[in-house]
Amino acid sequence: MAATGRIPNTDKLGLENTGIALGARSVPDSDRYTMQTSAPHIFIAGDAKNELPLLHEASDEGRIAGSNAGTFPTVEPGHRRAGLGVVFSDPQIASVGKRAHELLPYTFITGKVSFHNQGRSRVMAKNQGMLKIYADKHSGILLGAEMFGPAAEHIGHLLAWAVQQSLTVNEILGMPFYHPVIEEGVRTAFRDAAEQLKTIEREEASHAVA
């Protein structure tokens, strides 16, 4: 695997003359919902912002920044989508919503599935990888997921839609899963999460009685 960094192309803009507050790597700090910097009339988006250097994120940011720059001094927060990142390696890698290290310890449960013995993956000779999904331990709401394995680009989309809709583990398990498809592995991960949530519910109920 080769990983290369991306450096925002801001070094020749003379930002030091604007009074804008700069963050890591001398990139201007900004509000991720309005794209407004510490200088109220200056907005920043895309690779120059360097928060999430992904095309679909840059497109959203540009739309928000352009709208607010055009209507300034009226500034409105824009719509931000659930996080979704994909690495087109083999096997593929995907991250959705919040990753494990971004969540508070002991506030979530992790549902897992290995694709080693997953039916469709075996038939395709792509039975390598794992999916982990993260859900709030009390509400059961899906918070995020991380995966490497077959069809991660497509499974990532499904899970990102579920995260954005704040669906719970049980609501997702109520959705259709066709047979035989790789997505059946997704159901296995959510079944694992559902069992953990049931265990927590039983333990909390017994403590309440005691």
PDB file of C-alpha atoms in Angstrom:
ATOM      1  CA  MET A   1       0.000   0.000   0.000  1.00  0.00           C
ATOM      2  CA  ALA A   2       1.251   3.467  -0.862  1.00  0.00           C
ATOM      3  CA  ALA A   3      -0.156   6.427   1.067  1.00  0.00           C
ATOM      4  CA  THR A   4       0.606   9.989   0.041  1.00  0.00           C
ATOM      5  CA  GLY A   5      -0.294  13.158   1.892  1.00  0.00           C
ATOM      6  CA  ARG A   6      -2.223  16.058   0.448  1.00  0.00           C
ATOM      7  CA  ILE A   7      -1.041  19.555   1.224  1.00  0.00           C
ATOM      8  CA  PRO A   8      -3.551  22.420   0.785  1.00  0.00           C
ATOM      9  CA  ASN A   9      -2.474  24.826  -1.938  1.00  0.00           C
ATOM     10  CA  THR A  10      -2.675  27.921   0.285  1.00  0.00           C
ATOM     11  CA  ASP A  11       0.979  28.882   0.764  1.00  0.00           C
ATOM     12  CA  LYS A  12       0.955  31.631  -1.898  1.00  0.00           C
ATOM     13  CA  LEU A  13      -2.358  33.264  -0.966  1.00  0.00           C
ATOM     14  CA  GLY A  14      -0.885  35.644   1.608  1.00  0.00           C
ATOM     15  CA  LEU A  15      -3.272  34.436   4.300  1.00  0.00           C
ATOM     16  CA  GLU A  16      -0.979  35.877   6.954  1.00  0.00           C
ATOM     17  CA  ASN A  17      -2.121  39.328   5.800  1.00  0.00           C
ATOM     18  CA  THR A  18      -5.815  38.627   6.349  1.00  0.00           C
ATOM     19  CA  GLY A  19      -5.823  38.048  10.093  1.00  0.00           C
ATOM     20  CA  ILE A  20      -7.555  34.679   9.619  1.00  0.00           C
ATOM     21  CA  ALA A  21      -6.971  32.211  12.436  1.00  0.00           C
ATOM     22  CA  LEU A  22      -4.892  29.319  11.128  1.00  0.00           C
ATOM     23  CA  GLY A  23      -5.043  25.745  12.342  1.00  0.00           C
ATOM     24  CA  ALA A  24      -2.986  22.659  11.554  1.00  0.00           C
ATOM     25  CA  ARG A  25      -0.505  23.029   8.679  1.00  0.00           C
ATOM     26  CA  SER A  26      -1.373  26.734   8.421  1.00  0.00           C
ATOM     27  CA  VAL A  27      -4.818  25.926   7.013  1.00  0.00           C
ATOM     28  CA  PRO A  28      -7.534  28.461   7.972  1.00  0.00           C
ATOM     29  CA  ASP A  29      -9.977  27.339  10.663  1.00  0.00           C
ATOM     30  CA  SER A  30     -13.597  27.418   9.541  1.00  0.00           C
ATOM     31  CA  ASP A  31     -17.098  26.352  10.492  1.00  0.00           C
ATOM     32  CA  ARG A  32     -17.870  23.078   8.715  1.00  0.00           C
ATOM     33  CA  TYR A  33     -21.547  23.999   8.301  1.00  0.00           C
ATOM     34  CA  THR A  34     -21.098  27.542   6.932  1.00  0.00           C
ATOM     35  CA  MET A  35     -17.491  27.416   5.612  1.00  0.00           C
ATOM     36  CA  GLN A  36     -16.965  30.805   7.310  1.00  0.00           C
ATOM     37  CA  THR A  37     -13.483  31.573   8.617  1.00  0.00           C
ATOM     38  CA  SER A  38     -12.612  33.808  11.566  1.00  0.00           C
ATOM     39  CA  ALA A  39     -12.738  36.695   9.078  1.00  0.00           C
ATOM     40  CA  PRO A  40     -16.539  36.870   8.649  1.00  0.00           C
ATOM     41  CA  HIS A  41     -16.442  37.816   4.950  1.00  0.00           C
ATOM     42  CA  ILE A  42     -14.031  35.044   3.913  1.00  0.00           C
ATOM     43  CA  PHE A  43     -15.197  31.486   3.221  1.00  0.00           C
ATOM     44  CA  ILE A  44     -13.130  28.433   2.362  1.00  0.00           C
ATOM     45  CA  ALA A  45     -13.942  25.057   0.823  1.00  0.00           C
ATOM     46  CA  GLY A  46     -12.553  21.966  -0.848  1.00  0.00           C
ATOM     47  CA  ASP A  47      -8.884  21.029  -0.911  1.00  0.00           C
ATOM     48  CA  ALA A  48      -7.915  24.445   0.454  1.00  0.00           C
ATOM     49  CA  LYS A  49      -9.879  23.590   3.598  1.00  0.00           C
ATOM     50  CA  ASN A  50      -8.299  20.132   3.885  1.00  0.00           C
ATOM     51  CA  GLU A  51     -10.827  18.720   6.377  1.00  0.00           C
ATOM     52  CA  LEU A  52     -12.083  15.923   4.134  1.00  0.00           C
ATOM     53  CA  PRO A  53     -10.188  16.006   0.811  1.00  0.00           C
ATOM     54  CA  LEU A  54     -12.827  14.064  -1.111  1.00  0.00           C
ATOM     55  CA  LEU A  55     -14.603  15.209  -4.267  1.00  0.00           C
ATOM     56  CA  HIS A  56     -18.175  14.801  -3.015  1.00  0.00           C
ATOM     57  CA  GLU A  57     -17.317  16.665   0.192  1.00  0.00           C
ATOM     58  CA  ALA A  58     -15.588  19.454  -1.743  1.00  0.00           C
ATOM     59  CA  SER A  59     -18.677  19.811  -3.945  1.00  0.00           C
ATOM     60  CA  ASP A  60     -20.922  20.277  -0.909  1.00  0.00           C
ATOM     61  CA  GLU A  61     -18.494  22.678   0.702  1.00  0.00           C
ATOM     62  CA  GLY A  62     -18.193  24.756  -2.461  1.00  0.00           C
ATOM     63  CA  ARG A  63     -21.959  25.042  -2.737  1.00  0.00           C
ATOM     64  CA  ILE A  64     -22.261  26.166   0.895  1.00  0.00           C
ATOM     65  CA  ALA A  65     -19.322  28.595   0.716  1.00  0.00           C
ATOM     66  CA  GLY A  66     -20.497  30.113  -2.569  1.00  0.00           C
ATOM     67  CA  SER A  67     -24.045  30.563  -1.316  1.00  0.00           C
ATOM     68  CA  ASN A  68     -22.952  32.265   1.889  1.00  0.00           C
ATOM     69  CA  ALA A  69     -20.391  34.429   0.119  1.00  0.00           C
ATOM     70  CA  GLY A  70     -23.121  35.571  -2.270  1.00  0.00           C
ATOM     71  CA  THR A  71     -25.630  36.397   0.455  1.00  0.00           C
ATOM     72  CA  PHE A  72     -23.160  37.799   3.000  1.00  0.00           C
ATOM     73  CA  PRO A  73     -23.702  39.196   5.632  1.00  0.00           C
ATOM     74  CA  THR A  74     -26.559  36.678   5.788  1.00  0.00           C
ATOM     75  CA  VAL A  75     -24.966  33.325   6.566  1.00  0.00           C
ATOM     76  CA  GLU A  76     -26.887  30.042   6.766  1.00  0.00           C
ATOM     77  CA  PRO A  77     -25.624  26.570   7.722  1.00  0.00           C
ATOM     78  CA  GLY A  78     -25.600  24.143   4.830  1.00  0.00           C
ATOM     79  CA  HIS A  79     -26.519  20.478   4.602  1.00  0.00           C
ATOM     80  CA  ARG A  80     -23.670  18.094   5.422  1.00  0.00           C
ATOM     81  CA  ARG A  81     -23.915  14.416   4.641  1.00  0.00           C
ATOM     82  CA  ALA A  82     -22.858  11.396   6.674  1.00  0.00           C
ATOM     83  CA  GLY A  83     -19.162  10.735   6.269  1.00  0.00           C
ATOM     84  CA  LEU A  84     -18.223   8.224   3.571  1.00  0.00           C
ATOM     85  CA  GLY A  85     -14.721   7.336   2.409  1.00  0.00           C
ATOM     86  CA  VAL A  86     -13.597   4.534   0.092  1.00  0.00           C
ATOM     87  CA  VAL A  87     -10.157   3.215  -0.832  1.00  0.00           C
ATOM     88  CA  PHE A  88     -10.198   1.328  -4.141  1.00  0.00           C
ATOM     89  CA  SER A  89      -7.657  -1.280  -3.110  1.00  0.00           C
ATOM     90  CA  ASP A  90      -8.082  -5.053  -3.200  1.00  0.00           C
ATOM     91  CA  PRO A  91      -9.801  -5.800  -0.930  1.00  0.00           C
ATOM     92  CA  GLN A  92     -11.547  -2.440  -0.784  1.00  0.00           C
ATOM     93  CA  ILE A  93     -11.632  -0.288   2.351  1.00  0.00           C
ATOM     94  CA  ALA A  94     -14.540   1.892   3.470  1.00  0.00           C
ATOM     95  CA  SER A  95     -15.358   4.060   6.459  1.00  0.00           C
ATOM     96  CA  VAL A  96     -18.806   5.424   7.251  1.00  0.00           C
ATOM     97  CA  GLY A  97     -19.979   7.997   9.786  1.00  0.00           C
ATOM     98  CA  LYS A  98     -17.932   7.894  12.981  1.00  0.00           C
ATOM     99  CA  ARG A  99     -14.920   5.620  13.177  1.00  0.00           C
ATOM    100  CA  ALA A 100     -14.129   3.731  16.372  1.00  0.00           C
ATOM    101  CA  HIS A 101     -11.413   6.136  17.535  1.00  0.00           C
ATOM    102  CA  GLU A 102     -13.821   9.077  17.137  1.00  0.00           C
ATOM    103  CA  LEU A 103     -16.395   7.616  19.539  1.00  0.00           C
ATOM    104  CA  LEU A 104     -16.382   7.841  23.330  1.00  0.00           C
ATOM    105  CA  PRO A 105     -15.270   4.546  24.896  1.00  0.00           C
ATOM    106  CA  TYR A 106     -18.026   2.452  26.525  1.00  0.00           C
ATOM    107  CA  THR A 107     -20.819   4.420  24.822  1.00  0.00           C
ATOM    108  CA  PHE A 108     -21.200   2.083  21.845  1.00  0.00           C
ATOM    109  CA  ILE A 109     -21.222  -1.569  20.881  1.00  0.00           C
ATOM    110  CA  THR A 110     -19.479  -3.166  17.908  1.00  0.00           C
ATOM    111  CA  GLY A 111     -21.179  -5.674  15.625  1.00  0.00           C
ATOM    112  CA  LYS A 112     -18.775  -7.744  13.532  1.00  0.00           C
ATOM    113  CA  VAL A 113     -18.744 -10.116  10.591  1.00  0.00           C
ATOM    114  CA  SER A 114     -15.850 -11.856   8.889  1.00  0.00           C
ATOM    115  CA  PHE A 115     -16.235 -12.489   5.178  1.00  0.00           C
ATOM    116  CA  HIS A 116     -14.014 -15.564   5.359  1.00  0.00           C
ATOM    117  CA  ASN A 117     -16.973 -17.950   5.380  1.00  0.00           C
ATOM    118  CA  GLN A 118     -19.646 -15.698   3.853  1.00  0.00           C
ATOM    119  CA  GLY A 119     -21.472 -17.585   1.086  1.00  0.00           C
ATOM    120  CA  ARG A 120     -21.443 -15.207  -1.876  1.00  0.00           C
ATOM    121  CA  SER A 121     -17.937 -14.018  -1.054  1.00  0.00           C
ATOM    122  CA  ARG A 122     -16.673 -17.603  -1.128  1.00  0.00           C
ATOM    123  CA  VAL A 123     -18.314 -18.269  -4.496  1.00  0.00           C
ATOM    124  CA  MET A 124     -16.628 -15.144  -5.884  1.00  0.00           C
ATOM    125  CA  ALA A 125     -13.284 -16.134  -4.303  1.00  0.00           C
ATOM    126  CA  LYS A 126     -13.344 -12.777  -2.504  1.00  0.00           C
ATOM    127  CA  ASN A 127     -13.825 -14.169   0.993  1.00  0.00           C
ATOM    128  CA  GLN A 128     -11.341 -11.932   2.773  1.00  0.00           C
ATOM    129  CA  GLY A 129     -12.071  -9.057   5.130  1.00  0.00           C
ATOM    130  CA  MET A 130     -14.221  -7.845   7.984  1.00  0.00           C
ATOM    131  CA  LEU A 131     -17.005  -5.368   8.699  1.00  0.00           C
ATOM    132  CA  LYS A 132     -17.441  -3.608  12.033  1.00  0.00           C
ATOM    133  CA  ILE A 133     -20.534  -1.502  12.717  1.00  0.00           C
ATOM    134  CA  TYR A 134     -20.861   0.859  15.677  1.00  0.00           C
ATOM    135  CA  ALA A 135     -24.158   1.582  17.430  1.00  0.00           C
ATOM    136  CA  ASP A 136     -25.098   3.595  20.489  1.00  0.00           C
ATOM    137  CA  LYS A 137     -25.336   1.123  23.386  1.00  0.00           C
ATOM    138  CA  HIS A 138     -28.608   2.596  24.682  1.00  0.00           C
ATOM    139  CA  SER A 139     -30.578   3.838  21.657  1.00  0.00           C
ATOM    140  CA  GLY A 140     -29.222   1.315  19.158  1.00  0.00           C
ATOM    141  CA  ILE A 141     -28.746   4.094  16.572  1.00  0.00           C
ATOM    142  CA  LEU A 142     -26.092   3.314  13.958  1.00  0.00           C
ATOM    143  CA  LEU A 143     -23.146   5.673  14.435  1.00  0.00           C
ATOM    144  CA  GLY A 144     -20.643   4.440  11.898  1.00  0.00           C
ATOM    145  CA  ALA A 145     -18.812   1.514  10.347  1.00  0.00           C
ATOM    146  CA  GLU A 146     -15.409   0.413   9.109  1.00  0.00           C
ATOM    147  CA  MET A 147     -14.810  -2.313   6.550  1.00  0.00           C
ATOM    148  CA  PHE A 148     -12.259  -3.955   4.339  1.00  0.00           C
ATOM    149  CA  GLY A 149     -13.506  -6.652   2.031  1.00  0.00           C
ATOM    150  CA  PRO A 150     -15.638  -7.359  -1.051  1.00  0.00           C
ATOM    151  CA  ALA A 151     -18.006  -4.673  -2.390  1.00  0.00           C
ATOM    152  CA  ALA A 152     -17.011  -2.210   0.330  1.00  0.00           C
ATOM    153  CA  GLU A 153     -17.832   0.708  -1.998  1.00  0.00           C
ATOM    154  CA  HIS A 154     -21.449  -0.437  -2.275  1.00  0.00           C
ATOM    155  CA  ILE A 155     -21.934  -1.548   1.330  1.00  0.00           C
ATOM    156  CA  GLY A 156     -20.448   1.774   2.411  1.00  0.00           C
ATOM    157  CA  HIS A 157     -23.193   3.611   0.534  1.00  0.00           C
ATOM    158  CA  LEU A 158     -25.945   1.561   2.161  1.00  0.00           C
ATOM    159  CA  LEU A 159     -24.544   2.134   5.629  1.00  0.00           C
ATOM    160  CA  ALA A 160     -23.959   5.853   5.013  1.00  0.00           C
ATOM    161  CA  TRP A 161     -27.634   6.248   4.088  1.00  0.00           C
ATOM    162  CA  ALA A 162     -28.585   4.411   7.300  1.00  0.00           C
ATOM    163  CA  VAL A 163     -26.300   6.630   9.402  1.00  0.00           C
ATOM    164  CA  GLN A 164     -27.721   9.795   7.856  1.00  0.00           C
ATOM    165  CA  GLN A 165     -31.270   8.611   8.583  1.00  0.00           C
ATOM    166  CA  SER A 166     -30.305   7.767  12.208  1.00  0.00           C
ATOM    167  CA  LEU A 167     -31.667   4.254  11.782  1.00  0.00           C
ATOM    168  CA  THR A 168     -31.402   1.804  14.667  1.00  0.00           C
ATOM    169  CA  VAL A 169     -29.976  -1.696  14.547  1.00  0.00           C
ATOM    170  CA  ASN A 170     -33.451  -3.229  14.716  1.00  0.00           C
ATOM    171  CA  GLU A 171     -34.816  -0.926  12.005  1.00  0.00           C
ATOM    172  CA  ILE A 172     -31.990  -1.962   9.695  1.00  0.00           C
ATOM    173  CA  LEU A 173     -32.598  -5.640  10.439  1.00  0.00           C
ATOM    174  CA  GLY A 174     -36.208  -5.050   9.373  1.00  0.00           C
ATOM    175  CA  MET A 175     -35.009  -4.141   5.875  1.00  0.00           C
ATOM    176  CA  PRO A 176     -34.881  -6.731   3.042  1.00  0.00           C
ATOM    177  CA  PHE A 177     -31.704  -8.750   2.497  1.00  0.00           C
ATOM    178  CA  TYR A 178     -31.633 -10.773  -0.696  1.00  0.00           C
ATOM    179  CA  HIS A 179     -30.057 -14.238  -1.018  1.00  0.00           C
ATOM    180  CA  PRO A 180     -27.360 -14.999  -2.078  1.00  0.00           C
ATOM    181  CA  VAL A 181     -25.582 -11.628  -1.889  1.00  0.00           C
ATOM    182  CA  ILE A 182     -22.615 -10.156  -0.050  1.00  0.00           C
ATOM    183  CA  GLU A 183     -25.011  -7.880   1.862  1.00  0.00           C
ATOM    184  CA  GLU A 184     -26.093 -10.906   3.877  1.00  0.00           C
ATOM    185  CA  GLY A 185     -22.826 -10.401   5.702  1.00  0.00           C
ATOM    186  CA  VAL A 186     -24.054  -6.947   6.680  1.00  0.00           C
ATOM    187  CA  ARG A 187     -27.101  -8.573   8.273  1.00  0.00           C
ATOM    188  CA  THR A 188     -24.820 -10.894  10.244  1.00  0.00           C
ATOM    189  CA  ALA A 189     -22.966  -7.900  11.696  1.00  0.00           C
ATOM    190  CA  PHE A 190     -26.240  -6.249  12.700  1.00  0.00           C
ATOM    191  CA  ARG A 191     -27.513  -9.476  14.256  1.00  0.00           C
ATOM    192  CA  ASP A 192     -24.337  -9.550  16.333  1.00  0.00           C
ATOM    193  CA  ALA A 193     -25.004  -5.948  17.412  1.00  0.00           C
ATOM    194  CA  ALA A 194     -28.650  -6.747  18.204  1.00  0.00           C
ATOM    195  CA  GLU A 195     -27.638  -9.584  20.551  1.00  0.00           C
ATOM    196  CA  GLN A 196     -25.292  -7.249  22.394  1.00  0.00           C
ATOM    197  CA  LEU A 197     -28.019  -4.639  22.761  1.00  0.00           C
ATOM    198  CA  LYS A 198     -30.375  -7.291  24.171  1.00  0.00           C
ATOM    199  CA  THR A 199     -27.739  -8.310  26.704  1.00  0.00           C
ATOM    200  CA  ILE A 200     -27.268  -4.703  27.821  1.00  0.00           C
ATOM    201  CA  GLU A 201     -31.043  -4.265  28.109  1.00  0.00           C
ATOM    202  CA  ARG A 202     -31.362  -7.395  30.261  1.00  0.00           C
ATOM    203  CA  GLU A 203     -28.494  -6.321  32.508  1.00  0.00           C
ATOM    204  CA  GLU A 204     -29.968  -2.855  32.981  1.00  0.00           C
ATOM    205  CA  ALA A 205     -33.367  -4.340  33.750  1.00  0.00           C
ATOM    206  CA  SER A 206     -31.913  -6.699  36.383  1.00  0.00           C
ATOM    207  CA  HIS A 207     -30.017  -3.834  38.011  1.00  0.00           C
ATOM    208  CA  ALA A 208     -33.179  -1.765  38.127  1.00  0.00           C
ATOM    209  CA  VAL A 209     -35.046  -4.592  39.884  1.00  0.00           C
ATOM    210  CA  ALA A 210     -32.189  -5.137  42.342  1.00  0.00           C
TER     211      ALA A 210
END
